[in-house]
Amino acid sequence: MAFPEGFGWGASTAAYQVEGGWDADGKGPSVWDTFTHQGGGRVFKNQTGDVACGSYTLWEEDLKCIKQLGLTHYHFSLSWSRLLPDGTTGFINQKGIDYYNKIIDDLLTNGVTPIVTLYHFDLPQALEDQGGWLSEAIIESFDEYAQFCFSTFGDRVKQWITINEPNLFALLTYDLGVFPPGVPHHGTGGYQATHNLIKAHARSWHSYDSLFRKGQKGMVSLALFAGWVEPADPNSASDQEAAQRAMAFHLDIFAKPIFIDGDYPEVVKSQVASMSKKQGYPSSRLPEFTEEEKRMIKGTADFFAVQYYSSRLVKYRENDKGELSFLRDVEVEVFPDPSWIKLDWVCVVPWGLRKLLNYIKDTYNNPVIYITENGFPQGDPASLDDTQRWEYFRQTFQELFKAIQLDKINLKVYCAWSLLDNFEWTQGYSIRFGLFHVDFDNPTRPRVPYTSAKEYAKIIRNNGLEGHL
Ligand code: NOJ
């Protein structure tokens, strides 16, 4: 099962989850620094990313892991407040620039292509204090930061992700309040943030397009989280509609405006409008784009970046009490098939990824697709011999092979989450997604390959799997 020549094999990390050095060399605080330092039990054992994997000082160790795997691509994120401590270009932290320059240069020297995410959940606290993603002012701030990154690193970085999983992020931060700033706005905050995230992404894509593309010749997209959903009863029309609504509310809500026509899916607009009406709102809780904004948003991605972990079954569940909630606006119940293997919140459903890729191909005009994250967690402590987990990766690669060969999916790059065990947000260090084990009790944070890392290295070396379909 040989993959197409030039197929990209990568691994991913994100700044706050691996770097540590939270206040080193002039870095400003991000919302995650504030949130974890406040304690209060919102993060597992009140753990923090203060040190994490220590990648801020241990980049050379990370590079060794990357070389050991033989990765062709490394996907990482920049810490906005390490570069611009108060979020603006009013003060630029040269030490931050130096750090990322070194990473980028070392990668290129070793023949590894960087895929760089500008923003992976860690907003500078100074910008959160001005309203964060609930405020329209963030669009201007994000564009200023993006332009700064394009002009500083874009001579060498050609594959950009503006925002990581804005769809999940909007929900967890401003709607549910489980991510910083930790204040829920049920049924309103998620949509308001979504609106500003889409506009900020589109604005920065236009900045790249008009100011940098000609000279730098790179590509810009955003990385959308997507699960796959199956109707609980495939013969039930209402379950089928429920599955369509679930896809619309979690994936298409971002993808349709950006890839198709600048506007939200009809079903999202009608659901939220009718719920809002029942609840006595004078207008829909989902904001509307102006015609000019729609034109600005449409077509602002050069490839489709998707992050897949899990699948679920769905069925219709009426919001009969008119609950005010982003999740209840969808009117679905979501649950795992009892026959699926469940690792923490991740159900092992490799064929779900193939179906998702087909959905993207059919819905979004056969785009070039990058899988910028995919992986399987282990509990803590985790055994270095993770043969079982490797089997899930192997099955996933088989599905990708079928997707490319049989379904003609335009898949170019696969990145495993994650290069290293790291800080898994509110779950702290309690679950481990790494290809390399990190000992968080040891001050030198040694990295040791799991069996999966050794096996992945073989796949990369052979550009595919042994055997036939
Ligand atoms: C999504 C996020 O982008 C990443 O930060 C997280 O660690 C993984 N998925 C696993 O949950």
XYZ file of N, CA and C and ligand atoms in Angstrom, residues 14 17 120-121 164-165 307 309 345 373 417 422 424-425 433, ligand 1:
56
model
N 1.515 22.131 19.833
C 1.023 23.511 19.948
C 1.782 24.198 21.074
N 1.006 23.879 24.827
C 0.995 22.490 25.289
C 2.395 21.899 25.474
N -3.239 29.000 18.419
C -3.763 27.732 18.929
C -4.243 27.937 20.381
N -5.351 28.590 20.537
C -6.082 28.771 21.815
C -5.469 29.773 22.795
N -6.398 27.537 14.912
C -6.599 26.126 15.157
C -7.998 25.853 15.720
N -8.718 24.956 15.076
C -10.028 24.502 15.546
C -10.912 25.616 16.087
N -8.952 18.144 11.334
C -8.408 17.407 12.473
C -9.467 16.432 12.969
N -10.568 12.958 15.237
C -10.273 12.017 16.314
C -11.321 10.927 16.471
N -12.273 10.259 25.616
C -13.395 10.730 24.799
C -13.286 10.289 23.337
N -4.177 17.093 12.275
C -4.110 16.372 13.544
C -4.931 15.107 13.439
N -1.144 13.677 15.886
C -1.119 14.383 17.162
C -0.779 13.352 18.216
N 1.921 15.794 26.091
C 1.945 17.219 26.450
C 0.760 17.601 27.314
N -2.651 18.513 28.026
C -3.904 18.338 27.281
C -5.009 19.223 27.901
N -4.760 20.517 27.890
C -5.757 21.511 28.320
C -6.385 21.157 29.668
N -0.997 11.793 24.337
C -1.198 11.616 22.902
C 0.122 11.467 22.150
C -7.238 19.203 19.308
C -6.364 20.348 19.680
O -6.024 21.135 18.589
C -5.152 19.931 20.472
O -4.709 21.068 21.146
C -5.502 18.809 21.401
O -4.445 18.497 22.259
C -5.863 17.588 20.577
N -6.932 17.908 19.660
C -6.270 16.374 21.392
O -7.405 16.646 22.119
